[in-house]
Coordinates of C-alpha atoms in Angstrom, one line a residue:
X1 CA 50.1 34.4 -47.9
X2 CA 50.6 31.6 -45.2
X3 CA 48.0 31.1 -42.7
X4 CA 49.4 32.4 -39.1
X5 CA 47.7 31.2 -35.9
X6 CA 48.3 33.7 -32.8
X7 CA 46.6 33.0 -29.3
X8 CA 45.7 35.9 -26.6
X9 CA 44.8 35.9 -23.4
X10 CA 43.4 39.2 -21.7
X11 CA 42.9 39.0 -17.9
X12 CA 39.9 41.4 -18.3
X13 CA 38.2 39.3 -20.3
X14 CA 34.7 38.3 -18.4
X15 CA 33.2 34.6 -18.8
X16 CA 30.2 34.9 -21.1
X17 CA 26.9 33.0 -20.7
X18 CA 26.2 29.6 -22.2
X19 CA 29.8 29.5 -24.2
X20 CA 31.6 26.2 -23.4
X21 CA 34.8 27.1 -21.5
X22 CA 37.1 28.1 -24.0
X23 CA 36.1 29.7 -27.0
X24 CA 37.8 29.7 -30.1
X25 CA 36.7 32.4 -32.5
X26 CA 38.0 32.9 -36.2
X27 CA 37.8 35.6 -38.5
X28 CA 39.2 36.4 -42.2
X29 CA 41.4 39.5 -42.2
X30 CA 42.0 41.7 -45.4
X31 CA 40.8 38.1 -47.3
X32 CA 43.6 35.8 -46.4
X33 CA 45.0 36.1 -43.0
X34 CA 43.1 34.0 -40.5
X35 CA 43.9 34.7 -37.0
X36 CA 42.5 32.8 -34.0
X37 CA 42.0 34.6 -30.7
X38 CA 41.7 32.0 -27.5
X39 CA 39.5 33.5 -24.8
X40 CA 39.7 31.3 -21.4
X41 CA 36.7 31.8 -19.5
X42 CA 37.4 29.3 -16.2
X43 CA 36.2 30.3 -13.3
X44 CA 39.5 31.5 -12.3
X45 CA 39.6 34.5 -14.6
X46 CA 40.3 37.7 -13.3
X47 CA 37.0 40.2 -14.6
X48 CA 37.2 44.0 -14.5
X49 CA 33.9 45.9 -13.9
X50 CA 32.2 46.8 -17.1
X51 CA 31.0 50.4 -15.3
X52 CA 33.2 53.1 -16.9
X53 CA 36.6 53.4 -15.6
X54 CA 38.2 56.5 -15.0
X55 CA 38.2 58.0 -18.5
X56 CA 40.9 58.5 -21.2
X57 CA 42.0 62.7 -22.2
X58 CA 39.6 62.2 -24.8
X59 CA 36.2 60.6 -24.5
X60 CA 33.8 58.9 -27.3
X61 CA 32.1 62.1 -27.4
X62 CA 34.8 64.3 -28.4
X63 CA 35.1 62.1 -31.8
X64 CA 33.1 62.5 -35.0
X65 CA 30.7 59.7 -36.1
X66 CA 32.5 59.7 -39.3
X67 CA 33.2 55.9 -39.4
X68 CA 30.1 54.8 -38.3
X69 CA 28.2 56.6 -41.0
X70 CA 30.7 54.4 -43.3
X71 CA 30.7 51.2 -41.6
X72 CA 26.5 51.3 -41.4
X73 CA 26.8 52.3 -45.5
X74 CA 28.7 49.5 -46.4
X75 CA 26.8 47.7 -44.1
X76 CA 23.6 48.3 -46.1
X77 CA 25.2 47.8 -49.1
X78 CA 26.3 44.2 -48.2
X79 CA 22.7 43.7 -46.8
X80 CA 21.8 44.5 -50.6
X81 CA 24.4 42.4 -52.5
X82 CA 24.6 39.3 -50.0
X83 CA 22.5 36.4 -50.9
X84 CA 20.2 35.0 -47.9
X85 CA 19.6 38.6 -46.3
X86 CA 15.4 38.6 -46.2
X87 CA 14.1 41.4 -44.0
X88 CA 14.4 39.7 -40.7
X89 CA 17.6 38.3 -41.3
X90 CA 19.3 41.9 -42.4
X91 CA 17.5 43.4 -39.4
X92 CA 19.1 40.9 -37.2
X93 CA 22.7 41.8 -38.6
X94 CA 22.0 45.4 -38.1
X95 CA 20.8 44.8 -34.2
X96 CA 24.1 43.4 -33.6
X97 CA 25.8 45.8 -35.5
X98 CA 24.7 48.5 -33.4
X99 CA 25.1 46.3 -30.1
X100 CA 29.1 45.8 -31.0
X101 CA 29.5 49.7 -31.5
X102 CA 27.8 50.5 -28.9
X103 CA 29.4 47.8 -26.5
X104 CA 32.8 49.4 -28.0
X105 CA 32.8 52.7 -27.3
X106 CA 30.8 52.4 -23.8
X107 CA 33.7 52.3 -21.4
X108 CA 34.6 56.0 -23.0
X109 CA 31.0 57.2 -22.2
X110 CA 30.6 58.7 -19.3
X111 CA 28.1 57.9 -17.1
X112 CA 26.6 55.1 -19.4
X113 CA 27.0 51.5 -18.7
X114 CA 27.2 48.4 -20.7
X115 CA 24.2 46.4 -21.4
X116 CA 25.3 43.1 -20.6
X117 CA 23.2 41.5 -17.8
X118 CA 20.0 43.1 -19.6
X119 CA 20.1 41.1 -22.8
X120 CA 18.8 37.7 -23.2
X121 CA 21.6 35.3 -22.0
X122 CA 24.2 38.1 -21.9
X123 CA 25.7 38.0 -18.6
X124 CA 29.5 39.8 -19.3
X125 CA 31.4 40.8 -21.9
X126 CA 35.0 41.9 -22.3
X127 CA 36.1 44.6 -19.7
X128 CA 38.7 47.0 -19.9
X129 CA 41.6 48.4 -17.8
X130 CA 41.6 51.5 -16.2
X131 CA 45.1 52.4 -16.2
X132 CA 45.1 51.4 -20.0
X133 CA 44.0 54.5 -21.9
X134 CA 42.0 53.5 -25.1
X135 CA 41.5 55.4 -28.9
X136 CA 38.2 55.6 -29.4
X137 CA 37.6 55.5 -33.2
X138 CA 40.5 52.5 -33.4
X139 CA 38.4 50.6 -31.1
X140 CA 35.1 50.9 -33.2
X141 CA 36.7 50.6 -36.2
X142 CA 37.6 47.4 -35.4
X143 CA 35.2 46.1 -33.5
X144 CA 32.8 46.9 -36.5
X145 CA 35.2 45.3 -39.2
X146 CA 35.0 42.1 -36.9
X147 CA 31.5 42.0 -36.8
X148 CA 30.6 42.9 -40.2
X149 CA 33.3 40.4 -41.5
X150 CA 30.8 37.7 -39.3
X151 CA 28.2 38.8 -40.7
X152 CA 28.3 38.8 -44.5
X153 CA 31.2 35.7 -44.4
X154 CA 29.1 34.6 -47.5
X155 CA 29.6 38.1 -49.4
X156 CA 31.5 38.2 -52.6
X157 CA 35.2 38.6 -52.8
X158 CA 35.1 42.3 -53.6
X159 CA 32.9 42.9 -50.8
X160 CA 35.3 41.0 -48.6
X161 CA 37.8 43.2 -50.2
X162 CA 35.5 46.3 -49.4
X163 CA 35.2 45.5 -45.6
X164 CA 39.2 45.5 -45.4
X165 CA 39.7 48.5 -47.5
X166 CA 37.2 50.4 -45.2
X167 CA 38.8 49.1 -42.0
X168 CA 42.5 50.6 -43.0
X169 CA 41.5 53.4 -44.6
X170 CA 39.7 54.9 -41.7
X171 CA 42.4 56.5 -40.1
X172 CA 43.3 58.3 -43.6
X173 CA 40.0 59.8 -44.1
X174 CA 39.3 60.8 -40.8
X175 CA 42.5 62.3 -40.2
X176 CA 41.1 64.4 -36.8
X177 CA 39.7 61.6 -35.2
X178 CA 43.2 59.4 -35.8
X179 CA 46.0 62.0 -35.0
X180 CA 49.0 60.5 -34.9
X181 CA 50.9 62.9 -33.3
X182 CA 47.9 62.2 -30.0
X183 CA 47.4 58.1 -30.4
X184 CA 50.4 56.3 -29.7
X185 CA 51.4 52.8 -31.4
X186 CA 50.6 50.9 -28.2
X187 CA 47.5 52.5 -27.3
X188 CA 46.4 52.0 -31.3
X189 CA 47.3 47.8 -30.8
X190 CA 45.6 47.8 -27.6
X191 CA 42.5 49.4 -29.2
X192 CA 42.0 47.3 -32.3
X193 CA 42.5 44.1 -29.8
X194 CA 39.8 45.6 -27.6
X195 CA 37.8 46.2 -30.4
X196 CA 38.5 42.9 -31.8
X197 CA 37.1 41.4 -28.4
X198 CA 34.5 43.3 -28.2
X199 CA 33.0 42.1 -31.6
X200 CA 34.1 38.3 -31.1
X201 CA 32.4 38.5 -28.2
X202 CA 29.4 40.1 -29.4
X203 CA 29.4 37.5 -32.1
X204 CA 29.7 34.0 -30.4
X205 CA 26.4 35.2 -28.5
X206 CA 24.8 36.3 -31.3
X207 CA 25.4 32.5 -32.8
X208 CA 22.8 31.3 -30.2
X209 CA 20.3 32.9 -30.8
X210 CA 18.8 30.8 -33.5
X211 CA 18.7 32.7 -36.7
X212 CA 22.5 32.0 -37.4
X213 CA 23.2 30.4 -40.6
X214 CA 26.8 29.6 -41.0
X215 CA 26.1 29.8 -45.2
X216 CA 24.0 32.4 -45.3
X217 CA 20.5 32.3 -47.0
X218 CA 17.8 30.3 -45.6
X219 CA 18.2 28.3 -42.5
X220 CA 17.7 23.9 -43.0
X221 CA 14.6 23.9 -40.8
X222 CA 12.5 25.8 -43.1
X223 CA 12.4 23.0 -46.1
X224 CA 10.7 20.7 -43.1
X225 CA 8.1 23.3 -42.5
X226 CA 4.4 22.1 -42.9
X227 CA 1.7 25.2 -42.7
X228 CA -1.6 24.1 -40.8
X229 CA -4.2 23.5 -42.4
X230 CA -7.9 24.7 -41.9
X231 CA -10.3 27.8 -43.2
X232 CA -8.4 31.0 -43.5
X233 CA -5.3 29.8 -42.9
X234 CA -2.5 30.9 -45.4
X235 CA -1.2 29.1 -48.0
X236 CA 1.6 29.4 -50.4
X237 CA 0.5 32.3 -53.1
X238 CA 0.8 33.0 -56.5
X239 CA 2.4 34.1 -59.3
X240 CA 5.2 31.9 -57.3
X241 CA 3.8 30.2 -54.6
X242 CA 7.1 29.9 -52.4
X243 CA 7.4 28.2 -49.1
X244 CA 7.0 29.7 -46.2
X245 CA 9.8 31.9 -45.5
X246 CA 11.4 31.7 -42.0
X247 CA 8.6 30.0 -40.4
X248 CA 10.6 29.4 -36.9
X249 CA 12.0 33.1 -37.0
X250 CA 9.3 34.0 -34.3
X251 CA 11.1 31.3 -32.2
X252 CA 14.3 32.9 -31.9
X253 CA 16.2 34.4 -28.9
X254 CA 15.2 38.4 -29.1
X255 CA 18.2 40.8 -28.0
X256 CA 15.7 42.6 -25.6
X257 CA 12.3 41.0 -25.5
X258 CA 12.3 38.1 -23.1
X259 CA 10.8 36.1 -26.3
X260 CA 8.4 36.7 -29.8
X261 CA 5.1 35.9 -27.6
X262 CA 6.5 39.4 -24.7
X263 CA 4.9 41.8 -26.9
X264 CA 1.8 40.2 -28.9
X265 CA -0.3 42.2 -31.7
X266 CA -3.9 42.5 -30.5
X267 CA -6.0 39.5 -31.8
X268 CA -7.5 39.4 -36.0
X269 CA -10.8 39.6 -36.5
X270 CA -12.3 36.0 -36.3
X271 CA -12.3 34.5 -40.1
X272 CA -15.6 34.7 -41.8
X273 CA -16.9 34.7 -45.6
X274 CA -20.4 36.7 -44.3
X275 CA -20.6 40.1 -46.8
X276 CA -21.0 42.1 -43.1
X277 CA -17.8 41.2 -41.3
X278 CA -14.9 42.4 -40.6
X279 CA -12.5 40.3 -42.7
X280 CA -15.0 40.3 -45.7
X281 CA -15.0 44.2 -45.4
X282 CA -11.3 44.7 -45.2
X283 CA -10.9 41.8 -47.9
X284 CA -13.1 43.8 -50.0
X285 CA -11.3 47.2 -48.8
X286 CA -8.1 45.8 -50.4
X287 CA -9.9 44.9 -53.7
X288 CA -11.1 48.0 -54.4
X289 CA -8.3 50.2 -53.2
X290 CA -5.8 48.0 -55.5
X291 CA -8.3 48.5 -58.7
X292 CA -8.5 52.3 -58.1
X293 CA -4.9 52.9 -57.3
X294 CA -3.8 56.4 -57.4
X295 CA -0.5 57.3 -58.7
X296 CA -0.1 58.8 -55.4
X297 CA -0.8 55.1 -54.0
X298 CA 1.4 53.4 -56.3
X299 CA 4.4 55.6 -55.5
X300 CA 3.8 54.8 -51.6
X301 CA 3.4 51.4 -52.0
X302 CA 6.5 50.8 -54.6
X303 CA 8.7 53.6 -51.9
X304 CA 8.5 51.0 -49.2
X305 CA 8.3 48.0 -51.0
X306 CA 12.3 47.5 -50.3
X307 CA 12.9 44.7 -51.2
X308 CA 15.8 42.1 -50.3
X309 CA 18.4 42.0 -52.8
X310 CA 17.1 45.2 -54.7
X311 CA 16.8 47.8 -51.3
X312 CA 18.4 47.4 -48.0
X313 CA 15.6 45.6 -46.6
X314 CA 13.1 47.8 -44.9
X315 CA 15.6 48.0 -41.6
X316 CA 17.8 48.8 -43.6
X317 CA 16.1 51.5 -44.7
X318 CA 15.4 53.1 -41.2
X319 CA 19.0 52.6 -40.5
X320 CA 19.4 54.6 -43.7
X321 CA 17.7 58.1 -43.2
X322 CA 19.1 57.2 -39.2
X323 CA 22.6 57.3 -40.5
X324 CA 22.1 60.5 -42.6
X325 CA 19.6 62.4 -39.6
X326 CA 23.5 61.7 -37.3
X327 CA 25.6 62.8 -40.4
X328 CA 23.3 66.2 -41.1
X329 CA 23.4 66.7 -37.1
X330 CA 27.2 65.8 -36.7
X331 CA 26.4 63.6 -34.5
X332 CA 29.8 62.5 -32.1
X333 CA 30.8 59.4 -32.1
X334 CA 28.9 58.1 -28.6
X335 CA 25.8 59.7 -29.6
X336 CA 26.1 57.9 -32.6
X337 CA 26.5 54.8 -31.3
X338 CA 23.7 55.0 -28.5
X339 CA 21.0 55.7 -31.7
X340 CA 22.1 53.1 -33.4
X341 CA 22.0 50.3 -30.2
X342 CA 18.2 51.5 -29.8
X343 CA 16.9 51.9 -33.0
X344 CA 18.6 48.7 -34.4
X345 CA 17.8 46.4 -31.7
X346 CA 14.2 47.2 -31.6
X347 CA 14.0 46.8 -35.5
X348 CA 15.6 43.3 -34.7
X349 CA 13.5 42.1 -32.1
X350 CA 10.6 43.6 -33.9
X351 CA 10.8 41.0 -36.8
X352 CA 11.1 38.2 -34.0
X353 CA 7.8 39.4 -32.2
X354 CA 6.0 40.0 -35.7
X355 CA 7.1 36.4 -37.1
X356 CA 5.8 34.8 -34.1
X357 CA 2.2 36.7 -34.1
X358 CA 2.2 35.3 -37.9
X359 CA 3.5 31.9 -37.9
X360 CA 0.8 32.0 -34.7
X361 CA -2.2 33.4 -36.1
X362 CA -1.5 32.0 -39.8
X363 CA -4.1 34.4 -41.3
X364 CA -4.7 33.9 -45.4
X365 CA -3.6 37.2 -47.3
X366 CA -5.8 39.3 -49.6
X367 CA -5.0 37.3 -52.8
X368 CA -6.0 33.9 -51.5
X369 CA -9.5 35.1 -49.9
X370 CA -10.5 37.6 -52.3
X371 CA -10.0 35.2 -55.5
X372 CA -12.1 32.3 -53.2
X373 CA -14.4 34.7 -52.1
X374 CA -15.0 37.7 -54.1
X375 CA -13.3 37.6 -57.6
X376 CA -11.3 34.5 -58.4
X377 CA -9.8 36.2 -61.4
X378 CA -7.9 39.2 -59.2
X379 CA -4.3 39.3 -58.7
X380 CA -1.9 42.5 -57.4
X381 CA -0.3 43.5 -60.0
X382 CA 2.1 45.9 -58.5
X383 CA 3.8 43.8 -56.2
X384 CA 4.1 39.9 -55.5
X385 CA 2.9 38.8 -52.3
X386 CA 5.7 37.9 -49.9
X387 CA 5.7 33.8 -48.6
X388 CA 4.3 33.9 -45.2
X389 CA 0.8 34.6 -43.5
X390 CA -0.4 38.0 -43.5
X391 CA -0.8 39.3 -40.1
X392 CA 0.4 41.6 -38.5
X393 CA 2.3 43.2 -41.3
X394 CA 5.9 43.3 -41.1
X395 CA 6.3 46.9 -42.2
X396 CA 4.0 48.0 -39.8
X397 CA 5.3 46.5 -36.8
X398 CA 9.0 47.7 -37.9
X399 CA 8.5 51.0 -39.3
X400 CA 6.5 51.7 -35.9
X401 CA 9.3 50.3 -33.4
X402 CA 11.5 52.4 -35.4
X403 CA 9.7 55.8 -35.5
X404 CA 9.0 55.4 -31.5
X405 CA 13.0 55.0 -31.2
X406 CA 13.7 57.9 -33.1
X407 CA 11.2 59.9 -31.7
X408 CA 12.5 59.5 -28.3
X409 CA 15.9 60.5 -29.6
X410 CA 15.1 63.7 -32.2
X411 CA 11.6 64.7 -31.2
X412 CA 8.1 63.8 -31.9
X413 CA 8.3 66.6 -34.5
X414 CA 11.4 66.4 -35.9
X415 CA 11.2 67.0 -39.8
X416 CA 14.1 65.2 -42.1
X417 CA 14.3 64.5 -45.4
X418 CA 15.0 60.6 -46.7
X419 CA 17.3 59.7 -49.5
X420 CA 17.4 56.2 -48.9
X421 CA 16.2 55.5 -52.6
X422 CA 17.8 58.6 -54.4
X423 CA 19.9 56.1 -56.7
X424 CA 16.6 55.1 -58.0
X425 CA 14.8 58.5 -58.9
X426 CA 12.3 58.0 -55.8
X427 CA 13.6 61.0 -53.7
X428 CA 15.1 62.8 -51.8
X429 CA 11.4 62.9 -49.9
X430 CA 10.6 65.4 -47.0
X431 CA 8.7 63.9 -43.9
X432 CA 7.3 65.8 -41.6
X433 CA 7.7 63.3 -38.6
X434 CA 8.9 59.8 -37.4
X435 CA 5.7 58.7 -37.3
X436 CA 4.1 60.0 -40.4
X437 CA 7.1 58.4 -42.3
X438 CA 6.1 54.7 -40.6
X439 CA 2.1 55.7 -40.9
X440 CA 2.5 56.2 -44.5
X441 CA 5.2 52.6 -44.4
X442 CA 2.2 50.7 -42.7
X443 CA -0.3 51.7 -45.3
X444 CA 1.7 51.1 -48.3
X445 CA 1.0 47.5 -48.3
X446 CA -2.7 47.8 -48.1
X447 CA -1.9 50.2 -51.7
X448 CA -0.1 47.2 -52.5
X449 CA -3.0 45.0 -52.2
X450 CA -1.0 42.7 -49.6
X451 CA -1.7 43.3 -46.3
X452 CA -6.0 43.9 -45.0
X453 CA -6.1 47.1 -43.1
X454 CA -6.4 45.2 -39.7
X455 CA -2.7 44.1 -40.5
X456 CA -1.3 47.6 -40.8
X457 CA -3.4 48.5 -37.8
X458 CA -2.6 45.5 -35.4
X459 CA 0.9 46.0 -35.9
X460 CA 1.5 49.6 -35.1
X461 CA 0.7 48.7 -31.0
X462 CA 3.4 45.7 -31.5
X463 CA 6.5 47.7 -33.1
X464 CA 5.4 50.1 -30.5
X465 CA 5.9 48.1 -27.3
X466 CA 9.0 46.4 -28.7
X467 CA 10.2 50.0 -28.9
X468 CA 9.5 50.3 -25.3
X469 CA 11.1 47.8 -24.4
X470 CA 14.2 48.8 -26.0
X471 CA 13.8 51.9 -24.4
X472 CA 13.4 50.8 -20.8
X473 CA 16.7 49.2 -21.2
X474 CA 18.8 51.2 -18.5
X475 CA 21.9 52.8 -20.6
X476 CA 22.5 55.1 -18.2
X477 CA 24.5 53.9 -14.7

């Protein structure tokens, strides 16, 4: 098929922050036709108001979430088969992910409000016209194949194949959320352009933020990294000893946070080799807890190990067990899409804050201060230690950023079962709350002789106030 080149202008179209003037944005559709879109942003534009405009016959509530229970299962999938997704970076693509639906479907909600102006750097974003009524579903649909096309460029050719398949069987499969006979041709082009917008727009801001790598996998500043130096500060560890892995990830541009350092993990305990201190004592926890591993333990630690290229990612997990909770519920369509802005944009910025508290703090992990300390023979042998310092644990800053989202959505107490790993033989697994599903995350890694306990413990308050953060965001007009 020949390249074609096509240029559109939209007078609703608002100027976004720190783009140049005009923007030119690109995107592969169905693998092979490339279209350009051409987005002036002088400061003669004519802007519409992002606050809901008088609303269509049919809002974003009166659809099903059918397609984005799809579009976040592919999604995961991708995450899974795409080289370079480590946890933060797959928690990243899901944050924006959830941003574009949401940003999509707003102008149907009523009553809600877009979020631009509240992000970091995120002054505008495209508008739409109120005597222009809308579809819904078409305008997710497409605003999600945009993104996720951005997002996993580097995916295989199936995959790319996958994302195209998806985007125009939609309308097939969910047959009562695409009526034909209710969704005219022009309100259908107008739609997928909107949605096209929508998740160009989404995407140009989400190249600033630092953690964009236009090749996917690891980003060229991390070969320059030097660790410091000094007693009990981490090192590369064994049986691998891999370089640190996304040592300026902390420094990024959070979606909601103001930056890594706005909400910090309470300080470690102060290094120290004496048999009656804290670290010794939780060095020694580790030890022992490893060596008398239950198969109770084991299972815990190996549930939540999710690992990149084998799992989801640990996000992606959350944003797995989310994506079935909406599906069991039958969730609409806007409800959908508000879960999925908070719970993936605090998992997003949640990686940022914990990768600055640990490129910060630079604590040694179990491995390296037990076998200089304690036993220099001892080594976890159920999982490898991941390449960068130990505190505050990841999964313990995530997992509880996560739980406090979903908690404010479902309930404190809400039961639900997790199937995340059912292809594996590892569930389906009841859980009798948010929190005791990230509780139980958190302490995996300890099981997994990984993390001290004062990791898992000092990142629980972290994920929580990036959680809160996410949730003081004003949704509502």
């Amino acid at each position: 098929m020949t390249q074609k080149t096509s240029t559109i202008c939209f007078k609703q179209v608002q100027s976004l922050s720190n783009l140049a003037r005009v923007c030119t944005l690109s995107w592969a559709i169905a693998g092979s036709l490339a279209c350009t879109f051409t987005l002036p942003l002088t400061a003669h534009a004519q802007v519409m108001s992002q606050e809901s405009p008088n609303l269509p016959a049919k809002p974003a509530t009166s659809f099903s979430s059918g397609l984005v229970h799809d579009w976040m299962y592919l999604n995961l999938q991708l995450i899974q088969q795409t080289p370079g997704f480590s946890p933060p970076m797959a928690a990243r693509a899901l944050g924006y992910l959830g941003l574009t639906l949401y940003e999509s479907v707003v102008p149907g909600l009523l009553g809600y409000q877009s979020l631009a102006g509240q992000l970091n750097e995120l002054s505008s974003l495209p508008g739409v016209q109120p005597d222009e009524p809308l579809h819904w579903p078409t305008v997710a649909n497409a605003a999600m194949a945009t993104m996720t096309r951005m997002l996993f460029n580097n995916a295989s050719p199936d995959n790319k194949a996958r994302i195209a398949t998806l985007e125009r069987g939609m309308p097939l499969k969910y047959t009562a959320d695409f009526d034909p006979g209710t969704v005219t041709a022009d309100i259908t082009n107008r739609s997928e352009t909107f949605g096209k917008l929508m998740g160009m727009a989404v995407w140009t801001w989400a190249r600033t933020d630092g953690g964009f790598s236009p090749t996917g996998g690891l980003r060229r500043d991390q070969a320059n990294y030097v660790p410091p130096s000094g007693e009990g500060k981490w090192t590369a560890t064994s049986p691998q000893f891999a370089p640190a892995l996304l040592p300026y990830w902390g420094n990024n541009r959070p979606m909601v946070l103001r930056a890594g350092s706005d909400c910090p993990a309470p300080p470690p305990p102060s290094y120290s080799e004496a048999v009656d201190s804290v670290f010794y004592k939780d060095a020694l926890e580790v030890l022992k807890i490893h060596n008398a591993a239950t198969q109770e333990h084991r299972q815990f630690a190996l549930y939540w190990a999710d690992d990149p290229g084998k799992t989801p990612t640990p996000a992606g997990h959350w944003a797995y067990l989310t994506n079935d909770l909406l599906k069991t519920r039958k969730a609409d369509l806007g409800t959908a899409a508000i879960v999925f802005a908070r719970l993936n944009m605090a998992m997003s910025d949640a990686f940022i804050a914990a990768w600055h508290t640990k490129y910060t703090e630079n604590v040694t992990r179990p491995v390296s201060y037990v076998q200089l300390v304690i036993d220099s023979n001892w080594v976890p042998n159920l999982l490898d230690t991941p390449p960068f310092p130990d505190y505050p644990s990841g999964h313990s800053v995530q997992s509880s950023s996560a739980a406090r989202i979903l908690g404010q959505e479902f309930g404190v107490n809400t039961a639900f079962v997790d199937n995340t790993h059912n292809d594996r033989g590892w569930g389906p697994r009841t859980f009798k709350s948010f929190k005791a599903a990230a509780d139980e995350a958190a302490l995996s890694r300890l099981y997994a002789g990984i993390h001290y306990r004062f990791a898992v413990e000092g990142g629980k308050p972290q994920g929580q106030c990036v959680a809160d953060k996410v949730l003081g965001l004003k949704f509502k007009r």
